[in-house]
Coordinates of C-alpha atoms in Angstrom, one line a residue:
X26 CA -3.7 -20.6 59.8
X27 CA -4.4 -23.1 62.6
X28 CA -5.5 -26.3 61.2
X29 CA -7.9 -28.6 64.1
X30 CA -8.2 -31.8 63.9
X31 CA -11.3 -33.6 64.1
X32 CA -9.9 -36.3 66.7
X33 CA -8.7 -33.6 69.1
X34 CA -12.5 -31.8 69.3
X35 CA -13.4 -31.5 72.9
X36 CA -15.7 -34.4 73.9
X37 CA -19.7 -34.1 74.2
X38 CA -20.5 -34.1 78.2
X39 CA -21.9 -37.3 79.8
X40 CA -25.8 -35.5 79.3
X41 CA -25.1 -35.3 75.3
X42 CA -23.9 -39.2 75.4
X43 CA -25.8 -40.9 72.5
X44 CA -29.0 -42.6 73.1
X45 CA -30.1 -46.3 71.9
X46 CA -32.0 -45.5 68.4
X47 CA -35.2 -44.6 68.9
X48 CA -38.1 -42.7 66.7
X49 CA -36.2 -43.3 62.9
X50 CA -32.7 -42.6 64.8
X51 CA -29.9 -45.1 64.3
X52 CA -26.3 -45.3 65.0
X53 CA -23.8 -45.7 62.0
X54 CA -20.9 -48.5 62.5
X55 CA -19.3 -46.6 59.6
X56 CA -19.8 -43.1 58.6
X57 CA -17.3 -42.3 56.0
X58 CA -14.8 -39.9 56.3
X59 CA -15.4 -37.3 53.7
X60 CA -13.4 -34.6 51.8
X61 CA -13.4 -31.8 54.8
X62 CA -12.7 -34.8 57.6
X63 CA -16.2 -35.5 57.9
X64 CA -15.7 -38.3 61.3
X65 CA -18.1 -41.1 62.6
X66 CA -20.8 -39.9 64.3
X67 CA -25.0 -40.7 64.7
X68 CA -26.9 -41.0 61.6
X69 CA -30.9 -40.0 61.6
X70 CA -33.4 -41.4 58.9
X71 CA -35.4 -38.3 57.9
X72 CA -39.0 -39.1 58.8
X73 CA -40.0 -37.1 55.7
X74 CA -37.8 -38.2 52.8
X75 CA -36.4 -41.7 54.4
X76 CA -32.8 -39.9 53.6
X77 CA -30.0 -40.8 56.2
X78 CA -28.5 -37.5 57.3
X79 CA -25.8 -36.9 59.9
X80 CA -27.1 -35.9 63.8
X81 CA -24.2 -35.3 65.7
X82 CA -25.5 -31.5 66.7
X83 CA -29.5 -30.9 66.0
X84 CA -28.8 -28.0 63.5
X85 CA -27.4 -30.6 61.4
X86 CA -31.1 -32.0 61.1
X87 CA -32.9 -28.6 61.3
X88 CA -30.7 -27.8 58.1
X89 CA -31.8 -31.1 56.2
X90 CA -35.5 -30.2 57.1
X91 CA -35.3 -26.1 55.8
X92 CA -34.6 -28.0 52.7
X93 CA -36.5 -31.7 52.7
X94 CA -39.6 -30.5 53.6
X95 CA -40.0 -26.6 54.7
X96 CA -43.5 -26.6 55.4
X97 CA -42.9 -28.4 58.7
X98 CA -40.3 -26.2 60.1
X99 CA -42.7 -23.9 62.0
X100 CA -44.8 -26.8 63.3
X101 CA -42.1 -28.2 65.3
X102 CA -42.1 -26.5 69.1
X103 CA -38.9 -24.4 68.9
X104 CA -37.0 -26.3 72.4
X105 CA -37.5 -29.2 70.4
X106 CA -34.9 -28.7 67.9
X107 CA -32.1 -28.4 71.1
X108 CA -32.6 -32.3 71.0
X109 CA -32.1 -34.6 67.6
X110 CA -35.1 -37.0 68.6
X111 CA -37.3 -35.1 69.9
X112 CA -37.1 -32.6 66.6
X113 CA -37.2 -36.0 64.7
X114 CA -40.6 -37.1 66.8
X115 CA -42.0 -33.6 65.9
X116 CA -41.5 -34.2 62.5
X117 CA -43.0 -37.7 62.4
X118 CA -46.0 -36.8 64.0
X119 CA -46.1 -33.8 61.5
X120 CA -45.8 -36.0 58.4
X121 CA -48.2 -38.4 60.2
X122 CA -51.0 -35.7 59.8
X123 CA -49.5 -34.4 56.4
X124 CA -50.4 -38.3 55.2
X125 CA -54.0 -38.8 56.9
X126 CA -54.8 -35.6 54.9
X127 CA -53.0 -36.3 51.6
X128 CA -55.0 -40.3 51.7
X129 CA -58.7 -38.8 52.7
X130 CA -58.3 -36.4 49.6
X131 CA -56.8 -38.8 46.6
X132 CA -58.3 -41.8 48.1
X133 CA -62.0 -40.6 49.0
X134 CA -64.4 -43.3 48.0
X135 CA -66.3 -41.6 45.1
X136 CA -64.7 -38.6 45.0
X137 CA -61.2 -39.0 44.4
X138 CA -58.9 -36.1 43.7
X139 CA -56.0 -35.6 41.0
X140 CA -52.3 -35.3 42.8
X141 CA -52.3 -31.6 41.9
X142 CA -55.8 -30.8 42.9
X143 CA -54.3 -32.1 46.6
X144 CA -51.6 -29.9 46.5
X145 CA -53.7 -26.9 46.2
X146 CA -55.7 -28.0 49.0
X147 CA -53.0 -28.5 50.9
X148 CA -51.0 -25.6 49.9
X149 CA -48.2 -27.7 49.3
X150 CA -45.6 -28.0 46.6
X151 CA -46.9 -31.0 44.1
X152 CA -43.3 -32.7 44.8
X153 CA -44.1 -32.9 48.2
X154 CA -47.7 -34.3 47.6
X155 CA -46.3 -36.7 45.5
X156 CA -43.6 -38.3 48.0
X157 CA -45.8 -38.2 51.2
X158 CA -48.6 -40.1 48.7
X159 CA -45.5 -42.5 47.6
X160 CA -44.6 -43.0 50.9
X161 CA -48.1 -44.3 52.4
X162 CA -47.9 -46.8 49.0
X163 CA -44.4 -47.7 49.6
X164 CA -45.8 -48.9 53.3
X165 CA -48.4 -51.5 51.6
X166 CA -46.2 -54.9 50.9
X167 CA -45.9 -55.8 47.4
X168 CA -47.8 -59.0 46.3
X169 CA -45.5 -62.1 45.2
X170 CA -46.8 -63.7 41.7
X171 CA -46.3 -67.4 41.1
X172 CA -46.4 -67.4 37.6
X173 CA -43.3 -68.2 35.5
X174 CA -40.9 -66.1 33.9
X175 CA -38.6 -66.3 30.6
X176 CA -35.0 -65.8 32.3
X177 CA -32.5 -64.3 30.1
X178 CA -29.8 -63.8 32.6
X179 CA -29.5 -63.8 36.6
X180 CA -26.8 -64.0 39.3
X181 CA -26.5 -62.6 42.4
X182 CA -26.8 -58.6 41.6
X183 CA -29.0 -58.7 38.3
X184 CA -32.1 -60.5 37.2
X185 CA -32.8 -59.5 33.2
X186 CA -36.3 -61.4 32.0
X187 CA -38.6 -61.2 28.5
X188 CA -40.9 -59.4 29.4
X189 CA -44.5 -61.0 27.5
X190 CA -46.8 -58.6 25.3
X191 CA -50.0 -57.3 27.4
X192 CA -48.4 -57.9 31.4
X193 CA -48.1 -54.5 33.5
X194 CA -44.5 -53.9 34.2
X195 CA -45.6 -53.2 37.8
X196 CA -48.9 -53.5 39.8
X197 CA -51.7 -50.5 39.4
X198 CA -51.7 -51.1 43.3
X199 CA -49.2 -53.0 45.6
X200 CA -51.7 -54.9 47.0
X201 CA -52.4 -56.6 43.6
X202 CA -50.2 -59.0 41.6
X203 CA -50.1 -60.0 37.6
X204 CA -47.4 -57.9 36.9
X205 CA -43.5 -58.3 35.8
X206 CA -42.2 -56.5 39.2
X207 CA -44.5 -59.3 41.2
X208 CA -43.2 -62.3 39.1
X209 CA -40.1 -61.1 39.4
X210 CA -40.3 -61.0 43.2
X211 CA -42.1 -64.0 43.3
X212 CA -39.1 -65.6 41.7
X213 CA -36.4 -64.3 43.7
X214 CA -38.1 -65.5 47.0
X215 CA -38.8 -69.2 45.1
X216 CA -34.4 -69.1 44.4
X217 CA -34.2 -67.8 47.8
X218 CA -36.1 -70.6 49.2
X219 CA -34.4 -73.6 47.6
X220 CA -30.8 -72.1 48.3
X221 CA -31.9 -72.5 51.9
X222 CA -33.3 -76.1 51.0
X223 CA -30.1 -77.2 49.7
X224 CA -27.5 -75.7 52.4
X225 CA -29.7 -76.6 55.3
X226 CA -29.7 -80.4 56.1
X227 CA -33.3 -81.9 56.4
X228 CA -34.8 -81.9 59.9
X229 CA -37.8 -80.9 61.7
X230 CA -37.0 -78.0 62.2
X231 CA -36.1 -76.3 58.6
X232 CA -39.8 -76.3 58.0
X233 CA -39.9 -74.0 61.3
X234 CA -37.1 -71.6 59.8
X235 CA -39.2 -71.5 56.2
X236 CA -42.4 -70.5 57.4
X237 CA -40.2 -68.2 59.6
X238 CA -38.3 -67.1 56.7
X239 CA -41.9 -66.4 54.2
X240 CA -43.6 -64.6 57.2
X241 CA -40.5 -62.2 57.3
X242 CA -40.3 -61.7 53.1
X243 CA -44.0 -61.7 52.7
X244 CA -44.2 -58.7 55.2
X245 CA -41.1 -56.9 53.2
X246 CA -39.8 -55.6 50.2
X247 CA -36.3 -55.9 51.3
X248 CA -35.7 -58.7 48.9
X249 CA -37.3 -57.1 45.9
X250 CA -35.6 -56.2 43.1
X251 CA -35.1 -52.5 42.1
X252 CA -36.7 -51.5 38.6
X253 CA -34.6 -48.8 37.0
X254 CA -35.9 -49.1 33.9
X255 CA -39.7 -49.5 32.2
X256 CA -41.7 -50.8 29.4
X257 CA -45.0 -49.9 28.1
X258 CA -47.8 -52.9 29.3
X259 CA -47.8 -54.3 25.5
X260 CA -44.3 -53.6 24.9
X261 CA -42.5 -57.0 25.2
X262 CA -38.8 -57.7 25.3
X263 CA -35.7 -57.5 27.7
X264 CA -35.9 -55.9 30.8
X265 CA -33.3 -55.4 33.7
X266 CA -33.7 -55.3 37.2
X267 CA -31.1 -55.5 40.2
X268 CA -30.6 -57.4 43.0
X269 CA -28.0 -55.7 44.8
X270 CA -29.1 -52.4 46.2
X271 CA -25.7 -50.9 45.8
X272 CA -25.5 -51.0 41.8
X273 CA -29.5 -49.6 41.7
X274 CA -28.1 -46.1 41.1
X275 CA -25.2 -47.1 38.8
X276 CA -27.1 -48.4 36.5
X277 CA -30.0 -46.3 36.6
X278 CA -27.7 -43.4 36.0
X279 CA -27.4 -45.0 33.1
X280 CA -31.4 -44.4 31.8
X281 CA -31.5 -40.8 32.4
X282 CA -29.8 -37.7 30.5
X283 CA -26.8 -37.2 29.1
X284 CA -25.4 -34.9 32.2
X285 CA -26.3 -37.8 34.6
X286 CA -25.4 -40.7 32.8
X287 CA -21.7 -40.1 33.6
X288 CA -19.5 -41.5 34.1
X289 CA -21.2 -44.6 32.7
X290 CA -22.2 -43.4 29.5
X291 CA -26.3 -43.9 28.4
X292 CA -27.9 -47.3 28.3
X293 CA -28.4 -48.9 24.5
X294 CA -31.8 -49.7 23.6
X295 CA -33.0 -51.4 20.5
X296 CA -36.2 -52.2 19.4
X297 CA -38.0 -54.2 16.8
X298 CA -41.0 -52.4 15.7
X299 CA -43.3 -54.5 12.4
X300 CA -44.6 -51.2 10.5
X301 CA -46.8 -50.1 7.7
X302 CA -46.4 -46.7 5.5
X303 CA -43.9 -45.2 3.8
X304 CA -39.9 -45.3 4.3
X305 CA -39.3 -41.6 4.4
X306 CA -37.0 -40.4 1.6
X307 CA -33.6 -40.2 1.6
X308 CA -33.4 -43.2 3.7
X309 CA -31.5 -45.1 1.6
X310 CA -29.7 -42.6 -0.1
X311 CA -27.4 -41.9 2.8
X312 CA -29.9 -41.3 5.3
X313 CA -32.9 -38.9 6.2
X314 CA -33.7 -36.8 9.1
X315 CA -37.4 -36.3 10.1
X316 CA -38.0 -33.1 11.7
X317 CA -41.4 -31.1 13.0
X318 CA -42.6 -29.4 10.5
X319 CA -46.0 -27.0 10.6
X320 CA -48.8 -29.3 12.4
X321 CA -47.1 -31.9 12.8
X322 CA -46.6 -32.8 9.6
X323 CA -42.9 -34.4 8.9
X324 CA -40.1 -32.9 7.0
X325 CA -37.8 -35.4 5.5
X326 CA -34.2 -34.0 4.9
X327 CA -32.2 -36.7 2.6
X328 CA -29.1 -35.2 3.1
X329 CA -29.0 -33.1 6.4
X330 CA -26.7 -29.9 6.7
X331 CA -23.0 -31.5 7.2
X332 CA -22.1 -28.0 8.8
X333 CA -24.7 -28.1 11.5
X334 CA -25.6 -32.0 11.5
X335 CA -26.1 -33.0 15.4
X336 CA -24.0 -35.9 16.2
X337 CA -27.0 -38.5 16.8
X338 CA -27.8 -37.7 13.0
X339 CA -24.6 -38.3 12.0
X340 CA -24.6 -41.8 13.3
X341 CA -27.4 -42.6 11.3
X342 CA -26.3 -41.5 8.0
X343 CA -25.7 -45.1 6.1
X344 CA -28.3 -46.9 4.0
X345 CA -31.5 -48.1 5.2
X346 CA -31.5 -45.4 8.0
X347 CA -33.5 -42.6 9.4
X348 CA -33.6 -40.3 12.5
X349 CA -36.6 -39.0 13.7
X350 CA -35.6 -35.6 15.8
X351 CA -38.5 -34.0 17.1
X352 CA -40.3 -32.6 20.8
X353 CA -42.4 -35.2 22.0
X354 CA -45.0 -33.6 24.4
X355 CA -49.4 -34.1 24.7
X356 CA -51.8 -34.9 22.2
X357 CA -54.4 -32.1 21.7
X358 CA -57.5 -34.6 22.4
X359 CA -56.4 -37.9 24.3
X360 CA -55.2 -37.8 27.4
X361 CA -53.0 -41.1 27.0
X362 CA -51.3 -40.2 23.9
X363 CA -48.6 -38.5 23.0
X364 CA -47.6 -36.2 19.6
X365 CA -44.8 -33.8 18.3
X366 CA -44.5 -30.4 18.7
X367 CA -42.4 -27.2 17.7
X368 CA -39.4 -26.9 20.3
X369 CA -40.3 -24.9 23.0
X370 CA -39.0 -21.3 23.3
X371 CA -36.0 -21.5 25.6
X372 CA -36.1 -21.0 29.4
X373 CA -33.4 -19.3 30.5
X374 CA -33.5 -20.3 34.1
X375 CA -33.9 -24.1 33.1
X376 CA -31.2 -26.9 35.3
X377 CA -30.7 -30.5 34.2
X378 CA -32.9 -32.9 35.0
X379 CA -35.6 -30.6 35.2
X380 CA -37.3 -29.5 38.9
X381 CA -39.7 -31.6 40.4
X382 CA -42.9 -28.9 39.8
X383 CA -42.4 -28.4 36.4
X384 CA -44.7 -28.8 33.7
X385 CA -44.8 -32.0 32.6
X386 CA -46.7 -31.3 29.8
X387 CA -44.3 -28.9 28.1
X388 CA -42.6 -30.7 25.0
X389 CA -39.4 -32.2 25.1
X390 CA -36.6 -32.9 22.9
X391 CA -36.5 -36.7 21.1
X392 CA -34.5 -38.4 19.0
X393 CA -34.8 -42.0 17.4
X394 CA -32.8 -43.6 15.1
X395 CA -34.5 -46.0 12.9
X396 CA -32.7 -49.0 10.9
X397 CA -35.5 -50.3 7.9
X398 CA -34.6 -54.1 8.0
X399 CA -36.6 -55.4 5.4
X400 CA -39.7 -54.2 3.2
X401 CA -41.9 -55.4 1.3
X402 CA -44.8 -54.2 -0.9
X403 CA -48.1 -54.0 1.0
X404 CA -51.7 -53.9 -0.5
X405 CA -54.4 -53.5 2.5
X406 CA -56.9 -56.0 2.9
X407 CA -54.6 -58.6 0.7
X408 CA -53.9 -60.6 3.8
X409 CA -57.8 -61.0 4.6
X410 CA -57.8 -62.1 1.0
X411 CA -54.9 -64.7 1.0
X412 CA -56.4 -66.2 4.2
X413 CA -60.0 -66.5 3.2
X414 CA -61.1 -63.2 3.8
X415 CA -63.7 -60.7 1.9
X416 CA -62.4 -59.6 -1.5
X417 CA -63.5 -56.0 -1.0
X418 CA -60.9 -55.1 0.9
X419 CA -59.5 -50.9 0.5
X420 CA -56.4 -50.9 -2.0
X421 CA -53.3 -49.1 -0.9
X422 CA -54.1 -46.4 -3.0
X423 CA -57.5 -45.9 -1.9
X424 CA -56.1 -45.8 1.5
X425 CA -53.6 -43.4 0.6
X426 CA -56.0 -40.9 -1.2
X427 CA -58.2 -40.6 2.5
X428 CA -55.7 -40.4 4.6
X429 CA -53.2 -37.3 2.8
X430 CA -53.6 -34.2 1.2
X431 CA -50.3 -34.5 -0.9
X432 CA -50.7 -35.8 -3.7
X433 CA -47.5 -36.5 -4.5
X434 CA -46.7 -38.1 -1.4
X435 CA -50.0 -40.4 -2.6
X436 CA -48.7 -41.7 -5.4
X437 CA -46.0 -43.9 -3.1
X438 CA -46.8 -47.2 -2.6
X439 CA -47.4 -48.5 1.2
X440 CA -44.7 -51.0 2.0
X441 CA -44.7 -53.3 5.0
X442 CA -41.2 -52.7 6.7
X443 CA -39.1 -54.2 10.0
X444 CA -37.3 -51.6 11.9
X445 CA -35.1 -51.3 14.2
X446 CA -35.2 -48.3 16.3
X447 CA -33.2 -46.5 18.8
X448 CA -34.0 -43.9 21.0
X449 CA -31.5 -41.7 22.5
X450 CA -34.4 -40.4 24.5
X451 CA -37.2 -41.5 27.1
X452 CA -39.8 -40.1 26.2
X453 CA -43.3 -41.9 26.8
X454 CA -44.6 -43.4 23.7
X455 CA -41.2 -41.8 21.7
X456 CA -40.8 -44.9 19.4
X457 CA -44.8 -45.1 18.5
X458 CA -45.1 -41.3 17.8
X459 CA -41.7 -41.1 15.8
X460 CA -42.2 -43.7 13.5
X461 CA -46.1 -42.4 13.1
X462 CA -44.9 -39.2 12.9
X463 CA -41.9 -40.7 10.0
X464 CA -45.2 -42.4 7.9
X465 CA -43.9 -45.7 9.3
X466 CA -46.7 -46.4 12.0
X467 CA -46.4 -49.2 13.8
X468 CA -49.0 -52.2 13.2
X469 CA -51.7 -52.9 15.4
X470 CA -50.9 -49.6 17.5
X471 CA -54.5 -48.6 18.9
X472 CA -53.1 -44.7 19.3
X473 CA -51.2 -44.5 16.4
X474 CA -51.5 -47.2 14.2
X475 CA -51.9 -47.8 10.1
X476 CA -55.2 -48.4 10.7
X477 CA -55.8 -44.8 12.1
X478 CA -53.3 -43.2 9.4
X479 CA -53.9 -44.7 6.4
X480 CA -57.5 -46.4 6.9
X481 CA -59.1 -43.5 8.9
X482 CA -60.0 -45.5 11.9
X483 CA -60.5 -43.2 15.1
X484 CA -57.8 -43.7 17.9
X485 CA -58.7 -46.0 20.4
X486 CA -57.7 -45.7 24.3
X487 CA -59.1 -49.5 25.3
X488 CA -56.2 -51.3 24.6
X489 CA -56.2 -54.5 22.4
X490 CA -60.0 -54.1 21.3
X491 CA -60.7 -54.5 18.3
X492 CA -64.1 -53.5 18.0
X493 CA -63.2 -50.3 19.8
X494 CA -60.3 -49.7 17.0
X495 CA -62.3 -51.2 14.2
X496 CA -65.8 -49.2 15.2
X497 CA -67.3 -52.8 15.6
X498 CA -69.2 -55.2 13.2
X499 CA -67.9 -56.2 9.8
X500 CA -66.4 -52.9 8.3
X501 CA -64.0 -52.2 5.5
X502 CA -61.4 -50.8 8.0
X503 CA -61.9 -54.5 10.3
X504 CA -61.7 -56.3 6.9
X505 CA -58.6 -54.4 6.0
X506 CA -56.5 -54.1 9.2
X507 CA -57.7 -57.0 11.7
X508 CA -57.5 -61.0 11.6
X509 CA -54.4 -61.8 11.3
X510 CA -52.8 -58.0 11.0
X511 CA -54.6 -57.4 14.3
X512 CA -52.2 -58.3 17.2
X513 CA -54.6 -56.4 20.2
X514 CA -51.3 -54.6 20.9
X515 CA -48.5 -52.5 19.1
X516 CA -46.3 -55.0 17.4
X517 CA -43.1 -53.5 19.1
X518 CA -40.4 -55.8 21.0
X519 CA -37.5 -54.4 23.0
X520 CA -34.7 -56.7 21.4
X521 CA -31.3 -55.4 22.9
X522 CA -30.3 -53.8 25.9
X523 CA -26.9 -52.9 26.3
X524 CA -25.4 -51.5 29.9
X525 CA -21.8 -50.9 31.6
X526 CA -21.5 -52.9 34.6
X527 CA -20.9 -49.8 37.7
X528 CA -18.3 -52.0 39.2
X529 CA -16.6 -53.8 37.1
X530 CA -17.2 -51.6 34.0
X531 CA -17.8 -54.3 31.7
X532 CA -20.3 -54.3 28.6
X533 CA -23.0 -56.3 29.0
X534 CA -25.6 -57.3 26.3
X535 CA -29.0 -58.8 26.9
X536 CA -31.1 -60.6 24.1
X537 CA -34.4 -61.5 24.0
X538 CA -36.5 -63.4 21.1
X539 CA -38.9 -61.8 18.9
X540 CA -42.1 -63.1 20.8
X541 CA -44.3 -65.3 18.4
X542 CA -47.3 -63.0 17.8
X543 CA -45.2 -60.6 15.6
X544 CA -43.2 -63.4 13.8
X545 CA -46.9 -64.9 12.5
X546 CA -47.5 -61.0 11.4
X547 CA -44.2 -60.8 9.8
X548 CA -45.1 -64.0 7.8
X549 CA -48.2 -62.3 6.9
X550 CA -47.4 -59.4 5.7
X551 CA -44.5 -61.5 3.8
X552 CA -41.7 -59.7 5.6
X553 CA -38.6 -61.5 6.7
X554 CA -38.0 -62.0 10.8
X555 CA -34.8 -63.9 9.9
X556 CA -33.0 -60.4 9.7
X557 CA -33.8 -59.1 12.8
X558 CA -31.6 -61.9 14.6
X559 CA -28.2 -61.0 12.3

């Protein structure tokens, strides 16, 4: 068998000689050499998916468009593809009228249309829809916010803040600020700023290079920092982002499933969450498992099966703890929430990480385990009571006997409990549903709260108002579960986030302070905050 090297290949004649960049084309100063002798060559930024692909022979880029983005294949004259840029400029001008189509349907003033609504005017795969609307949002610059941020640690790859309760985690539009990503941004360009300060000596002309300098920022995100993690808007607590763009997928790895977290391992995630129900049984008795059970009602198992016990159970077996294993998928009436559901039936045909058309509405597997830090006994409507409230507040066991059929599941006392919970999932609204779904809601939750489970209150979608979650006016249920109980947003705090470094491999551990809205609540409900800092 002959073996060729790739250093003796005949050279490309004088006509094939590579052009200046031109169109999305570039030249690559180093192009790996890969595991079949893969050489330096030309490099070519897909116009569609921004991917840099190799262009040394034009089939190289036909290939990467059969698969990128199919649909444009046959609207790209066929002596174009002889030539790498002018394929590439066929492309563009393709995507160009792809985008003009995909903004005058989602964006039409007073009439938009849903993502998937476009697609099936288009007749194009939602995926596609989806990146070619990312892309023309990705082109608006994002807004720098001024205001300040609670550093818990930064350096020159990694910037981890406390988040604050009730601040978007990034803007509903680019174009807008007040939210964490735009702080955070706004920060980095303020450091940025005074580094230059301090190594350039003062003279007339640094205040030339700054205004140069926040022309050139303020027109790109270059200098943003990568989010590769999220927090609900009235979820506070620690949140990473990185600086350097060569760790983003290292440590975002670490966020997703257990097949792609490798070889990493999965990201640590604890939470404080301040609730009010019932500890389910067996917690401290070695440990419970809370499964789906019927419609949605929970199934506590106090001992589990030791023969067929799945290892994220296992862990959770000491005392005071509970796992909460059960499909997290849509509510049957509100669009925003969340609830559990039966597994579904297995699809045989199923990959990791799912495929980008798939039903996002189909249930998926959850688990949370739950750590109850402290309890005590809790009679609703005694805190409006102790602070000068109305006397006629509902009892516990009044509360009990509207919100339950099972009577013997009445007769328990509600208890005010801190918990800490992990998930080993990401599911949205995981933590809230599980410990709702456990009879632990979580205080002040306007989806899923105590007031909704045990005081018969109707869900609310506006967040943080109370007369929306309280029905309005003076009631029992306001009288009961607001003042001081009422925090106008779940009391839930992301505490701990624990990552490997992708580089150096190193644990790192990232703390941040339970904010001071649900220490007050703890106080109030006469539960200790001390423990959650042991």
């Amino acid at each position: 068998v002959a073996h060729t090297s790739a250093h003796s290949s005949t050279p490309p004649p004088a006509d094939a000689a590579v052009r200046p960049p031109s169109s999305g084309e570039r030249e690559a100063s180093a192009m790996p050499r890969g595991p079949r002798g893969a050489t330096r060559g030309p490099t070519l930024e897909c116009p569609a998916c921004a991917q840099t692909i190799k262009a040394r022979h034009p089939d190289q880029f036909r290939q990467h468009v059969g698969k990128c983005c199919p649909d444009v294949v046959e609207h790209v004259p066929r002596d174009a593809w002889g030539d790498v840029a002018s394929a590439a400029a066929a492309v563009a001008s393709r995507e160009a009228v792809l985008l003009r189509t995909a903004k005058g349907l989602a964006y039409a003033e007073g009439n938009r249309m849903p993502v998937a609504e476009v697609a099936k005017t288009m007749r194009l795969p939602l995926h596609r829809v989806k990146g070619i609307l990312r892309k023309a949002s990705k082109a608006i610059p994002l807004v720098a916010d001024d205001a300040p941020l609670e550093i818990v640690f930064e350096d020159e790859e990694l910037l981890v803040v406390n988040k604050p309760p009730n601040l978007r985690f990034h803007p509903t539009h680019r174009f807008e600020g007040n939210s964490l990503l735009s702080r955070c941004l706004g920060h980095v360009r303020r450091r940025s700023r005074e580094k230059k300060n301090q190594s350039v000596d003062s003279s007339t002309n640094d205040d030339l290079v700054c205004d140069r300098d926040d022309k050139i920022s303020s027109d790109s995100d270059s200098d943003a920092p990568r989010i590769v993690h999220r927090l609900d808007m009235d979820t506070s607590g620690v949140c990473l982002f990185v600086k350097d763009p060569a760790l983003v997928d290292g440590f975002a790895r670490q966020f997703r499933g257990e097949q792609e977290c490798a070889p990493f391992g999965r990201a640590r995630k604890e939470y404080l969450a301040l609730c009010v129900g019932r500890v389910p049984r067996g917690a401290g008795e070695g440990g419970a498992v809370v499964r789906f059970e019927g419609d949605g009602d929970l199934r506590d198992d106090a001992a589990g099966d030791a023969s067929g016990t799945p290892p994220a159970e296992k862990a959770s077996k000491a005392r005071g703890t509970f796992t909460v294993n059960a499909h997290v998928g849509a509510h049957g009436s509100i669009p925003e929430a969340r609830w559990v559901h039966p597994p579904p039936p297995p699809d045989p045909h199923a990959k990791v990480g799912g495929h980008p058309d798939m039903d996002a509405s189909l249930p998926k597997h959850a688990v949370t385990v739950c750590a109850v830090l402290s309890t005590t006994g809790f009679e609703a409507g005694r805190a409006a009571r102790k602070h000068g409230g109305d006397e006629k507040g509902t009892s516990g066991d009044d509360a009990n006997r509207e919100s339950t059929s099972d009577e013997s599941d009445t007769n328990r006392r509600l208890v005010a409990a801190l918990v800490r919970a992990q998930p080993l999932t990401g599911r949205t609204h995981q933590i809230r549903v599980h410990l709702a779904h456990a009879s632990l809601p979580i205080l002040s939750d306007p989806l899923y709260g105590p007031h909704v489970r045990w005081g018969g209150a109707a869900p609310a979608e506006n967040r943080g108002d109370a007369d929306a979650a309280f029905g309005g006016g003076e009631t029992e249920i306001k009288r009961a579960w607001g003042g001081e109980l009422w925090l106008g947003r779940q009391a839930l705090h992301a505490q701990r986030l624990t990552v490997t470094h992708p580089r150096t491999l190193e644990k790192l551990v990232f703390d941040a302070p339970m904010p001071e809205d649900m220490r007050r609540a703890c106080e109030v409900l006469g539960v200790d905050p001390r423990v959650a800092d042991a």
